[in-house]
mmCIF file with all atom_site columns, C-alpha atoms in Angstrom:
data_model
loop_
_atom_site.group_PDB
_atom_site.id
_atom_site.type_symbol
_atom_site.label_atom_id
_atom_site.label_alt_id
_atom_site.label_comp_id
_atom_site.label_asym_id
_atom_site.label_entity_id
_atom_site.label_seq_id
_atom_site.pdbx_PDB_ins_code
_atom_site.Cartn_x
_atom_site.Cartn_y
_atom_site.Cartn_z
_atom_site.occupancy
_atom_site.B_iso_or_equiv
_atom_site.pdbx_formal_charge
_atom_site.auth_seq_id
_atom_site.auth_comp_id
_atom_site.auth_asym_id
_atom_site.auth_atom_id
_atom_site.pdbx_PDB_model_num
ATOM 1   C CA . UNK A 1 1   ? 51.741  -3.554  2.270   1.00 0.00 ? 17  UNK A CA 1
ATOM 2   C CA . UNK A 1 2   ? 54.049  -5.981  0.173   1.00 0.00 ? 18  UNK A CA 1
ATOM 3   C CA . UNK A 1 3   ? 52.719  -9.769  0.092   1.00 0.00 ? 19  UNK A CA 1
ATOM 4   C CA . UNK A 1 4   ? 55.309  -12.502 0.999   1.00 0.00 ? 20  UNK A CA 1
ATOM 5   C CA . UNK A 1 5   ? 56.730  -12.196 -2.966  1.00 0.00 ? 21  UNK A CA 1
ATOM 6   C CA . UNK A 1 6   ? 57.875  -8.995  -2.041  1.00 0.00 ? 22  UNK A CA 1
ATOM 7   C CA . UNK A 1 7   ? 54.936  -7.336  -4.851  1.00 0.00 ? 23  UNK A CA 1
ATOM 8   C CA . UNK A 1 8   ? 52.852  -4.745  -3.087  1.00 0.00 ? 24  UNK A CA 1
ATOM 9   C CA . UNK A 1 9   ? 49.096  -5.228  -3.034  1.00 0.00 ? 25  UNK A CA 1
ATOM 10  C CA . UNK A 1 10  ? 46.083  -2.753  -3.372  1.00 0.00 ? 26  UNK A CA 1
ATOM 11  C CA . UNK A 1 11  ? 42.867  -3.290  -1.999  1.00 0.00 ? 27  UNK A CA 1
ATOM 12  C CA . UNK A 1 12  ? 40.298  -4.658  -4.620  1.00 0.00 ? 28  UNK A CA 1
ATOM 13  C CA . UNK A 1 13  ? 38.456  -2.104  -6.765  1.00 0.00 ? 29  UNK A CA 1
ATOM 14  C CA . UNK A 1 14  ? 34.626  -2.406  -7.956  1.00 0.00 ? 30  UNK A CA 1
ATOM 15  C CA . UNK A 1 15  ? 33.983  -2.059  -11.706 1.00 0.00 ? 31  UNK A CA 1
ATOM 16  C CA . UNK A 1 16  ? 30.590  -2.144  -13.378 1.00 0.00 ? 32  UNK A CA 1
ATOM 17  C CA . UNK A 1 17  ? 27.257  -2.486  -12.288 1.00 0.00 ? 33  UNK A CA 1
ATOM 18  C CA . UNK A 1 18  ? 28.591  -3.036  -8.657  1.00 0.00 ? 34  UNK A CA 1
ATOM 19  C CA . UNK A 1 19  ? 30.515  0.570   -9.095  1.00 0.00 ? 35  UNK A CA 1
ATOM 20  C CA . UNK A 1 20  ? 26.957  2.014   -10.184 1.00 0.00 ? 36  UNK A CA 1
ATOM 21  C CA . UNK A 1 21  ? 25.023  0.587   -7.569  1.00 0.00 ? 37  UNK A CA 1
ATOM 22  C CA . UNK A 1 22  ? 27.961  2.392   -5.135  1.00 0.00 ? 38  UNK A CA 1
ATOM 23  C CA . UNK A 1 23  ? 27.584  5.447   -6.520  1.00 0.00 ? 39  UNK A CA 1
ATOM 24  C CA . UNK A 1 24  ? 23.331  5.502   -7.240  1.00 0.00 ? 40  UNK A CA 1
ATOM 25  C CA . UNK A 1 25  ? 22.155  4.206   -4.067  1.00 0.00 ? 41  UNK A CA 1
ATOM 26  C CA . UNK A 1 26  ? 18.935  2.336   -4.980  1.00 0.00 ? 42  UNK A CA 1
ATOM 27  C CA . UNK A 1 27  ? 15.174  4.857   -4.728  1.00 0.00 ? 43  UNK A CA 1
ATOM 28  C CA . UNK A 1 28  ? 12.305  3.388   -3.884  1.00 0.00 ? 44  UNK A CA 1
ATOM 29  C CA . UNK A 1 29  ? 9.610   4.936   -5.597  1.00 0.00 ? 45  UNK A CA 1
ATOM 30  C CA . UNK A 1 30  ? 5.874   3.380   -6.002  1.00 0.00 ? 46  UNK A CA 1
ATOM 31  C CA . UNK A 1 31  ? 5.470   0.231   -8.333  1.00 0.00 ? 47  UNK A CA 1
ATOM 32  C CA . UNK A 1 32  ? 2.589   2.074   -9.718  1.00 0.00 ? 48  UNK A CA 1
ATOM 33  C CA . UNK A 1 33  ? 4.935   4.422   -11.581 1.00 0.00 ? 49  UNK A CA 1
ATOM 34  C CA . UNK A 1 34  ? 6.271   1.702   -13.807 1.00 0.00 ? 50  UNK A CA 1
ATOM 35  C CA . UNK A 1 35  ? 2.868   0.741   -15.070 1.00 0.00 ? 51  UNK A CA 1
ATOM 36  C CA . UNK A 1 36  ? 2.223   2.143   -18.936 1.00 0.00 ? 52  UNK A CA 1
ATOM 37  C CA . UNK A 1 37  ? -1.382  4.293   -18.451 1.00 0.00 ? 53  UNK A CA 1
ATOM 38  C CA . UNK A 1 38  ? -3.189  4.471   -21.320 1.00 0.00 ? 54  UNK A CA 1
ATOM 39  C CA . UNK A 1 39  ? -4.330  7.166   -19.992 1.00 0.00 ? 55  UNK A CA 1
ATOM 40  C CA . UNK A 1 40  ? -4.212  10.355  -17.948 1.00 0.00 ? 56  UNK A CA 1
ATOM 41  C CA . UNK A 1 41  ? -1.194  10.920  -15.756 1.00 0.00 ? 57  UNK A CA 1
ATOM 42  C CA . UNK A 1 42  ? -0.362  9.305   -12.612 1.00 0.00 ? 58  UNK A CA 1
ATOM 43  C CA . UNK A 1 43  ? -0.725  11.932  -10.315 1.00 0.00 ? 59  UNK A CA 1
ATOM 44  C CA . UNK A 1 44  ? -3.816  13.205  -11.772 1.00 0.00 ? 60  UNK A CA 1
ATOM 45  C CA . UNK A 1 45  ? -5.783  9.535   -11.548 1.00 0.00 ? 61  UNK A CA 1
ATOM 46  C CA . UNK A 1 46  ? -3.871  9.051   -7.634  1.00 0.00 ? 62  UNK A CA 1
ATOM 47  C CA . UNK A 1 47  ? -5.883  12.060  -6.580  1.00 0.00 ? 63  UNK A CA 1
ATOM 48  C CA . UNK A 1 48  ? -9.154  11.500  -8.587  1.00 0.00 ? 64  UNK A CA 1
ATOM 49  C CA . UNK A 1 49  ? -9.450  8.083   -7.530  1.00 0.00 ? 65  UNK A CA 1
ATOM 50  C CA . UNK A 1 50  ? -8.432  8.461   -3.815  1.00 0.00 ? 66  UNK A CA 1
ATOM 51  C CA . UNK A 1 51  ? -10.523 11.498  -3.191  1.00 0.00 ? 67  UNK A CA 1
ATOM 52  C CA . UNK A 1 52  ? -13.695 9.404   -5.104  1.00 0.00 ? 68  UNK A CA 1
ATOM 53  C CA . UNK A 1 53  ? -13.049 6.812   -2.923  1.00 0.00 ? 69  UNK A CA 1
ATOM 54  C CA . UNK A 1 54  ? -13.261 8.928   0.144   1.00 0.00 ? 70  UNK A CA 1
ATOM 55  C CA . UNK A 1 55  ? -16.247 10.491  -0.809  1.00 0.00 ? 71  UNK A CA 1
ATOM 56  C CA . UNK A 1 56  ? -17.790 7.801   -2.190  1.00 0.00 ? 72  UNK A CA 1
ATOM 57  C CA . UNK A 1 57  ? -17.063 6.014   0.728   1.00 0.00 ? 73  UNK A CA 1
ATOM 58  C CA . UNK A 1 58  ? -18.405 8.951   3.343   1.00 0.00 ? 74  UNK A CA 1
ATOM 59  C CA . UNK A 1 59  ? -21.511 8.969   1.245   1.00 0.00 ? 75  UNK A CA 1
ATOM 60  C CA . UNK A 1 60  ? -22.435 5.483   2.214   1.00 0.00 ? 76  UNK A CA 1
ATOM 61  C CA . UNK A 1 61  ? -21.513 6.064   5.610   1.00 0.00 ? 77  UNK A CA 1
ATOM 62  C CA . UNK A 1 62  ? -23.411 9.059   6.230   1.00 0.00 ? 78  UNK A CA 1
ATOM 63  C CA . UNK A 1 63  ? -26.529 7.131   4.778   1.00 0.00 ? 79  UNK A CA 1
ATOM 64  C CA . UNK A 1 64  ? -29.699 6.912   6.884   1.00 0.00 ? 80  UNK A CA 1
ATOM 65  C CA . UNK A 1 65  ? -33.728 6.510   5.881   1.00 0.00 ? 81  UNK A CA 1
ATOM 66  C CA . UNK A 1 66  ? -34.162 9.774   5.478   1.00 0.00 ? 82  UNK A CA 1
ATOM 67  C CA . UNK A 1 67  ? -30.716 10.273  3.066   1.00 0.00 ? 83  UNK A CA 1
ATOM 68  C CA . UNK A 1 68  ? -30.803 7.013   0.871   1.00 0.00 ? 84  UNK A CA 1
ATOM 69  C CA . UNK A 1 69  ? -29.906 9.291   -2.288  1.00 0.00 ? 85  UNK A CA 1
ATOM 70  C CA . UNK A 1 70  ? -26.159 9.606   -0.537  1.00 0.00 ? 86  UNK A CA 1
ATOM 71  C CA . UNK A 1 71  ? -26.415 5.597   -0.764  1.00 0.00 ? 87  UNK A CA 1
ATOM 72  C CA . UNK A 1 72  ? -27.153 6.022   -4.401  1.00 0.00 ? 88  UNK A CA 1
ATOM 73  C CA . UNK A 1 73  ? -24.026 8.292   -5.033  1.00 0.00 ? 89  UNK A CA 1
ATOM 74  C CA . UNK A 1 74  ? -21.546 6.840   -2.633  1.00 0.00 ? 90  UNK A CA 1
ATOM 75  C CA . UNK A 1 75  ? -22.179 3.575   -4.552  1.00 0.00 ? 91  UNK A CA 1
ATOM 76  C CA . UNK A 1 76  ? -21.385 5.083   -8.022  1.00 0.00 ? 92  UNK A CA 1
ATOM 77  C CA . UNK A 1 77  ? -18.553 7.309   -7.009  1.00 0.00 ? 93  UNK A CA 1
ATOM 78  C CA . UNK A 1 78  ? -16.695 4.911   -4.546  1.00 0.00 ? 94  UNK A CA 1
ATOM 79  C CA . UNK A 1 79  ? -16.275 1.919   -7.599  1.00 0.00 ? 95  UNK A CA 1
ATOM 80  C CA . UNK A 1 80  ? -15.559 4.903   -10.368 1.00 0.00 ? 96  UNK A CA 1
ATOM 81  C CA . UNK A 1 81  ? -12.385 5.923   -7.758  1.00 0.00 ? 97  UNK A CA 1
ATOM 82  C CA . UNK A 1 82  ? -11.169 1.921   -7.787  1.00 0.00 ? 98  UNK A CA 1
ATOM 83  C CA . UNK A 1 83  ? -11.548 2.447   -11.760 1.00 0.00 ? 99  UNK A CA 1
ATOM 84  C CA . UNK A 1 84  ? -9.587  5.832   -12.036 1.00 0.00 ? 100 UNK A CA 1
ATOM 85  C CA . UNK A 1 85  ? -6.180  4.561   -9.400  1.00 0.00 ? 101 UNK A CA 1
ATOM 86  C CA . UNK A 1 86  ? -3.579  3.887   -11.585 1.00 0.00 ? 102 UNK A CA 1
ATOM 87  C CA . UNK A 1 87  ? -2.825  -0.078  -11.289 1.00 0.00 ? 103 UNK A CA 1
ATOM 88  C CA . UNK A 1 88  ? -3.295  -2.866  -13.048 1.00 0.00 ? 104 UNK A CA 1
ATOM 89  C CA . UNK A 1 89  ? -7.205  -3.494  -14.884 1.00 0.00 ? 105 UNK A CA 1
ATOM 90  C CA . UNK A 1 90  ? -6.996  -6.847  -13.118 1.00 0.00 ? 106 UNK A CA 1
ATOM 91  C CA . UNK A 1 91  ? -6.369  -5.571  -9.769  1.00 0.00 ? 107 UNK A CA 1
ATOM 92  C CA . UNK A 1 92  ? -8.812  -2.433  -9.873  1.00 0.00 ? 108 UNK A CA 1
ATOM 93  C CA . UNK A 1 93  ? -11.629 -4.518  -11.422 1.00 0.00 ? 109 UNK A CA 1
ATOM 94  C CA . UNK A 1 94  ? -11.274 -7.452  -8.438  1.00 0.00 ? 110 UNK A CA 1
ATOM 95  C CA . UNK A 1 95  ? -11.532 -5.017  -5.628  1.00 0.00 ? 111 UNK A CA 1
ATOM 96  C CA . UNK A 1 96  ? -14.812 -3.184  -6.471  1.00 0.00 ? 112 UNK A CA 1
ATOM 97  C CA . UNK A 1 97  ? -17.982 -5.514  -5.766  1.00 0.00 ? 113 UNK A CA 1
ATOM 98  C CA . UNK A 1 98  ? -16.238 -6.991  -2.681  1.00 0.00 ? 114 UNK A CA 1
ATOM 99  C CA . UNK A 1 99  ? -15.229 -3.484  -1.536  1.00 0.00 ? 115 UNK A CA 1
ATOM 100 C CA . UNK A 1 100 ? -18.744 -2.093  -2.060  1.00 0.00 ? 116 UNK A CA 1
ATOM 101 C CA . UNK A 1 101 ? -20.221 -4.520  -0.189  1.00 0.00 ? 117 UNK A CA 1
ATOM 102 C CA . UNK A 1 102 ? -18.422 -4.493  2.907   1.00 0.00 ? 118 UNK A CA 1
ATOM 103 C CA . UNK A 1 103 ? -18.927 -1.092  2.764   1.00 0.00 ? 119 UNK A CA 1
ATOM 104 C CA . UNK A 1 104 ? -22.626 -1.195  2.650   1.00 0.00 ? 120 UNK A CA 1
ATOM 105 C CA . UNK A 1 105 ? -22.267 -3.418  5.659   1.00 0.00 ? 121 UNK A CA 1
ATOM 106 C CA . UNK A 1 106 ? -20.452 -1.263  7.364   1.00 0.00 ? 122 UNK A CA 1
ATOM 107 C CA . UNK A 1 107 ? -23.845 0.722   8.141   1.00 0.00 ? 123 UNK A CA 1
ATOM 108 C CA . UNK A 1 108 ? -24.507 -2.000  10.676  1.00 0.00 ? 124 UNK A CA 1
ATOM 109 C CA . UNK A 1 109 ? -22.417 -0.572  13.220  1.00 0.00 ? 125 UNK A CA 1
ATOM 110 C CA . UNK A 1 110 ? -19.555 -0.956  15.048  1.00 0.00 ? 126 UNK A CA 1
ATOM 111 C CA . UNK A 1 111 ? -19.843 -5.024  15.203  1.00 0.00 ? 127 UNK A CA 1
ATOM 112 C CA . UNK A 1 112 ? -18.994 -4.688  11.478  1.00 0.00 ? 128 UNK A CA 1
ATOM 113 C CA . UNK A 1 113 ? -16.096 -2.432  11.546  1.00 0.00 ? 129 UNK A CA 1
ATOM 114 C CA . UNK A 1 114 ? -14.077 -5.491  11.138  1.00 0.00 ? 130 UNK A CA 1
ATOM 115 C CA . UNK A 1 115 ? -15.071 -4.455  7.437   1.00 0.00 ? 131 UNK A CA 1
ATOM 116 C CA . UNK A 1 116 ? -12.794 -2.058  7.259   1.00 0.00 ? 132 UNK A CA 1
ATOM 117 C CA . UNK A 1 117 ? -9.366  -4.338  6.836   1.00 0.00 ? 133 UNK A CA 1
ATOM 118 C CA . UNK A 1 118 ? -11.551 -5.389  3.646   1.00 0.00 ? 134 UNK A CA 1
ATOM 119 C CA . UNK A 1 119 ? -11.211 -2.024  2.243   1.00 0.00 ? 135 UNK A CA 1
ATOM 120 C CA . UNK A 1 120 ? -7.452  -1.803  3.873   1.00 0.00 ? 136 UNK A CA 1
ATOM 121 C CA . UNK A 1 121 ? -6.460  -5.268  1.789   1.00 0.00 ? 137 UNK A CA 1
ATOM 122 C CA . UNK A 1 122 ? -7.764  -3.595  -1.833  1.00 0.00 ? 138 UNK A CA 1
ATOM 123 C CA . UNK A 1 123 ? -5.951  -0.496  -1.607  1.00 0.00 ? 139 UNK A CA 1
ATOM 124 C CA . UNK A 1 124 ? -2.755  -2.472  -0.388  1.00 0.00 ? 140 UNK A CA 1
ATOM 125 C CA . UNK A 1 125 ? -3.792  -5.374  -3.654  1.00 0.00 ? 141 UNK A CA 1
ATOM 126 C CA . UNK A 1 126 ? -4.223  -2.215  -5.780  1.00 0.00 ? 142 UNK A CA 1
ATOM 127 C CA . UNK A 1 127 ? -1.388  -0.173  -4.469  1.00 0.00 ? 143 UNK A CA 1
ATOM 128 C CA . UNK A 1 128 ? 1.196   -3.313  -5.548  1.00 0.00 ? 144 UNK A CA 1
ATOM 129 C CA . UNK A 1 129 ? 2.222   -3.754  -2.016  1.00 0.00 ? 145 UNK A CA 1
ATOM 130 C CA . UNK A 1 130 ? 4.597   -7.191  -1.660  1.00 0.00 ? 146 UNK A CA 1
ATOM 131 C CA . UNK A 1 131 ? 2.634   -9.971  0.939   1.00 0.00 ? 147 UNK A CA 1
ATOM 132 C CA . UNK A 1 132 ? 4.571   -9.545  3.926   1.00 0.00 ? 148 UNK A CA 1
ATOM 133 C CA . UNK A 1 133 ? 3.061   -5.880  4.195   1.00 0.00 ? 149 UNK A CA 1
ATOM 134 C CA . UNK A 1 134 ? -0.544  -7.629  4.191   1.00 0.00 ? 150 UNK A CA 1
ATOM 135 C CA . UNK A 1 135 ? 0.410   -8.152  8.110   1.00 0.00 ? 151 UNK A CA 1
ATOM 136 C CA . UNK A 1 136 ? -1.224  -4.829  9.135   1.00 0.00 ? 152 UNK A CA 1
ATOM 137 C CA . UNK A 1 137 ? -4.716  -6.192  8.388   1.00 0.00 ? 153 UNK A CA 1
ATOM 138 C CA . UNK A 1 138 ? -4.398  -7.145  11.941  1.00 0.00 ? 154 UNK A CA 1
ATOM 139 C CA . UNK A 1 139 ? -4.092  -3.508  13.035  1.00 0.00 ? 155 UNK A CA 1
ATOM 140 C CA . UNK A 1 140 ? -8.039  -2.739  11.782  1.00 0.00 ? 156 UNK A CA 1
ATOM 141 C CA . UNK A 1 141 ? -9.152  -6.029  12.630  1.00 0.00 ? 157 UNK A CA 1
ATOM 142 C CA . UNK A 1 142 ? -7.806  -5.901  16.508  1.00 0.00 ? 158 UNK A CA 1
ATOM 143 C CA . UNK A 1 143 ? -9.518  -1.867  16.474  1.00 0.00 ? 159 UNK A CA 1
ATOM 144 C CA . UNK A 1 144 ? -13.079 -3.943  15.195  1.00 0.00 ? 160 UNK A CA 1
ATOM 145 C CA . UNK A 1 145 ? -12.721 -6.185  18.620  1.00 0.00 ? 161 UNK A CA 1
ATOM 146 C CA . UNK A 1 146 ? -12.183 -3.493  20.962  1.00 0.00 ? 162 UNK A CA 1
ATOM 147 C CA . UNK A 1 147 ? -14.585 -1.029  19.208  1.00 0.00 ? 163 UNK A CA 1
ATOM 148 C CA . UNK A 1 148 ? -18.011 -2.510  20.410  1.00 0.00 ? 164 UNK A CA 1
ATOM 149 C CA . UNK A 1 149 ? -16.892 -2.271  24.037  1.00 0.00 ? 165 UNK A CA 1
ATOM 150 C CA . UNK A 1 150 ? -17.027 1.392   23.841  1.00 0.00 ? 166 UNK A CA 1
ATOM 151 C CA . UNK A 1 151 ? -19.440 2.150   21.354  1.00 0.00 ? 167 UNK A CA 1
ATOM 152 C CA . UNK A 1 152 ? -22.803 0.371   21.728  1.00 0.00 ? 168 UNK A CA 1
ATOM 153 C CA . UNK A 1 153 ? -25.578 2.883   20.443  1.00 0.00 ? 169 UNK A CA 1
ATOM 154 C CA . UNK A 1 154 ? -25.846 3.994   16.324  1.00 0.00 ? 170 UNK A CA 1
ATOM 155 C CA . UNK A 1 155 ? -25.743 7.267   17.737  1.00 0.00 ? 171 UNK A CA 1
ATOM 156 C CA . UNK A 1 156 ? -22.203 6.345   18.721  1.00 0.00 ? 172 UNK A CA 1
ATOM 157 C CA . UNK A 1 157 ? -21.763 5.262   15.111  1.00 0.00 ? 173 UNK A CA 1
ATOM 158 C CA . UNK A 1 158 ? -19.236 8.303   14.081  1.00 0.00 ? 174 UNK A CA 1
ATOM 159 C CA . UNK A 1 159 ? -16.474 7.150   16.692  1.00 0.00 ? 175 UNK A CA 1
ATOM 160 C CA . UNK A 1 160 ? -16.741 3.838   15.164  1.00 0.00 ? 176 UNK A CA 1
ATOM 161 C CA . UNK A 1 161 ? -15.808 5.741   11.523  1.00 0.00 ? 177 UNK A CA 1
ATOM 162 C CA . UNK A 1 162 ? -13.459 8.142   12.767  1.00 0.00 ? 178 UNK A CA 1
ATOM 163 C CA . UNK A 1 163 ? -11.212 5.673   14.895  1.00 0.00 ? 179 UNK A CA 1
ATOM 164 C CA . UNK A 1 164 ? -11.744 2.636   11.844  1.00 0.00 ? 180 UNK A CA 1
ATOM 165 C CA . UNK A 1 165 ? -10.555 5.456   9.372   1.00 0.00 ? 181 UNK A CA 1
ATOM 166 C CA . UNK A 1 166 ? -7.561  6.782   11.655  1.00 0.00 ? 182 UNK A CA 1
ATOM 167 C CA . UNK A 1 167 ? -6.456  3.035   11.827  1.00 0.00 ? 183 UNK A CA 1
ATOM 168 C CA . UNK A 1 168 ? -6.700  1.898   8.205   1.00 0.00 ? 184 UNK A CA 1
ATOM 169 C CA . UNK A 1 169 ? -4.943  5.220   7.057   1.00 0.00 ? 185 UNK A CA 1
ATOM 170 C CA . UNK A 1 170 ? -2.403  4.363   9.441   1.00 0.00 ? 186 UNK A CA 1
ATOM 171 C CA . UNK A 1 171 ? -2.312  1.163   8.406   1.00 0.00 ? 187 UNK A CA 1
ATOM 172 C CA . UNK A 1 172 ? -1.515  2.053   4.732   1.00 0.00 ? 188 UNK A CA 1
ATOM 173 C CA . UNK A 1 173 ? 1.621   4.344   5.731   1.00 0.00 ? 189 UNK A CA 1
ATOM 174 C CA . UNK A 1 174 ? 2.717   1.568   7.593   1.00 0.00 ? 190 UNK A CA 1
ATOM 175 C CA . UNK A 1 175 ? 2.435   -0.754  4.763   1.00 0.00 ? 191 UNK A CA 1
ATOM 176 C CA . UNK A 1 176 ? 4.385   1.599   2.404   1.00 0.00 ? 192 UNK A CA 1
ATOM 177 C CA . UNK A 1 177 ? 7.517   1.761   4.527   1.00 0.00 ? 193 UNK A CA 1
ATOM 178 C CA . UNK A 1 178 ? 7.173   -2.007  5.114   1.00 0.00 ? 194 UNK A CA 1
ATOM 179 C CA . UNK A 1 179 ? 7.419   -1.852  1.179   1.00 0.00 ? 195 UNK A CA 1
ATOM 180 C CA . UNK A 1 180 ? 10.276  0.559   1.063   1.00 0.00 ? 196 UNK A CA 1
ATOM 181 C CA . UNK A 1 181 ? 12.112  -1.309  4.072   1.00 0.00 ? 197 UNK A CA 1
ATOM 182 C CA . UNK A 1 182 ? 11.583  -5.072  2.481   1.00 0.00 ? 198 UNK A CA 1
ATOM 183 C CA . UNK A 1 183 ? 12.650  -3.316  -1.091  1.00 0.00 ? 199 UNK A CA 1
ATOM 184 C CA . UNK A 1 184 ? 15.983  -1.969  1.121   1.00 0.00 ? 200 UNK A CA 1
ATOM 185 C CA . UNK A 1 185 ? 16.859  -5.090  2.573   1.00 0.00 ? 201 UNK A CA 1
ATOM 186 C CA . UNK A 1 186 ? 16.613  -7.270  -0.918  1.00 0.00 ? 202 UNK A CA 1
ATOM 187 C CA . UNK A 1 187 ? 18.441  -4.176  -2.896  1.00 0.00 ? 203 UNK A CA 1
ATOM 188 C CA . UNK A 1 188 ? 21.739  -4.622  -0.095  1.00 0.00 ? 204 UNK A CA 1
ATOM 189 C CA . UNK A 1 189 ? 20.981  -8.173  -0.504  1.00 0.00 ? 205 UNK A CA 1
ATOM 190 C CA . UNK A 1 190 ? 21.837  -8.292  -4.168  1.00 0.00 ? 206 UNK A CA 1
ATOM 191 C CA . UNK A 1 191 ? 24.182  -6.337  -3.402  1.00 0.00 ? 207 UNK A CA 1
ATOM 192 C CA . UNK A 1 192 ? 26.003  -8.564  -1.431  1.00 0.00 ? 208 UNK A CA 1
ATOM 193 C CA . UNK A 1 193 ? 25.602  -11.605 -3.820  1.00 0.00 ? 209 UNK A CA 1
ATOM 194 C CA . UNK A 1 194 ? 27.460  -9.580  -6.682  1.00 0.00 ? 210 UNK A CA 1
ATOM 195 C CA . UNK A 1 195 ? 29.866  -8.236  -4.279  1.00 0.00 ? 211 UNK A CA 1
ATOM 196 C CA . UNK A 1 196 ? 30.607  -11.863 -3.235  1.00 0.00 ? 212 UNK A CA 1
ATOM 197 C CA . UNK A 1 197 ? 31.140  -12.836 -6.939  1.00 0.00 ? 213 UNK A CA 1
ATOM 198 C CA . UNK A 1 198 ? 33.292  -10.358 -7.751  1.00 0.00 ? 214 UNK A CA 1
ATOM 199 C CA . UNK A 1 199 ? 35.620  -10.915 -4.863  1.00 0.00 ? 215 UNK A CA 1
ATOM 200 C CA . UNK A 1 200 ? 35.963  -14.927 -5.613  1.00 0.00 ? 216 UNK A CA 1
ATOM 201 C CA . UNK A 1 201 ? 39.463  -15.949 -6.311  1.00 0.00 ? 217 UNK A CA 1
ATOM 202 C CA . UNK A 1 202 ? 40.501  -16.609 -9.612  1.00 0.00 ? 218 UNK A CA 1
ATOM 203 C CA . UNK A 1 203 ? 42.569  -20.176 -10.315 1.00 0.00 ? 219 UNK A CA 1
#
């Protein structure tokens, strides 16, 4: 369509970076990945460390009077997984006393299973997950109020585990799409600030 000079116009092109972007959409992948390991490989010390941390974990759990050697392990293996996730040394080495002890209190029962959004907020601190995604502590936290109306004998104790577990893990996907939904938003954001840039009139 010609402008009122009688030149005809074209819509406006994108060049450079803003072309890129067009053409690569933006992949969220895990902040993790960018770290340098000294080493191992990534996928490698993921499973290692989560599946120590499980166990290590279960081990404690599972401890009575009569099994206090599973106390023993649990409390060796659980801190060596925190030490084997890839993440930063600051981050792994923060998490493991206070994780080990809430953990250990965690044998009291269901009137500690509040303890559980302790373990939630290190894997989400070692995991590099941005603050807003710290919101779903409330999800284990609101399951440790309701649990004690249902379960109320130590007998009991393994729905108290298997619903505290079921939220926390939960929990954790929820906070990685959080992640990759907050990591959208500011991508389209910047987007839109170069976009605006470009398309600023020239004197």
């Amino acid at each position: 369509m010609p402008d009122p000079d009688g030149l005809p116009t074209r819509a406006p092109t994108t060049s450079g970076p803003l072309q890129e972007a067009a053409e690569h959409p933006h992949v969220w992948h895990e902040p993790t990945r960018d770290l340098d390991l000294h080493w191992g490989s990534y996928r490698a010390r993921w499973i290692a460390g989560l599946a120590m941390i499980v166990v290590g974990t279960a081990c404690i759990l599972v401890t009575t009077a009569y099994s206090l050697p599973f106390l023993l392990v649990g409390s060796l293996m659980q801190p060596a997984g925190w030490a084997v996730l890839p993440s930063t040394i600051g981050r792994r080495v923060a998490v493991v006393v206070p994780v080990l002890g809430f953990t250990w209190l965690m044998l009291g029962g269901s009137g500690f299973a509040w303890c559980y959004a302790i373990m939630l907020a290190a894997w989400l601190l070692v995991r590099l997950r941005p603050l807003p995604t710290f919101a779903v502590l409330a999800l284990p936290i609101a399951s440790s109020l309701v649990l004690p109306n249902f379960v109320s004998t130590y007998e009991q104790g393994w729905i108290t585990i298997l619903v505290s577990s079921v939220v926390i893990v939960a929990s954790a996907w929820l906070a990685r799409w959080g992640a990759i939904a907050l990591d959208s938003w500011q991508s389209v954001r910047s987007l839109r600030k170069q976009t605006d840039r470009l398309d600023e009139p020239r004197p």
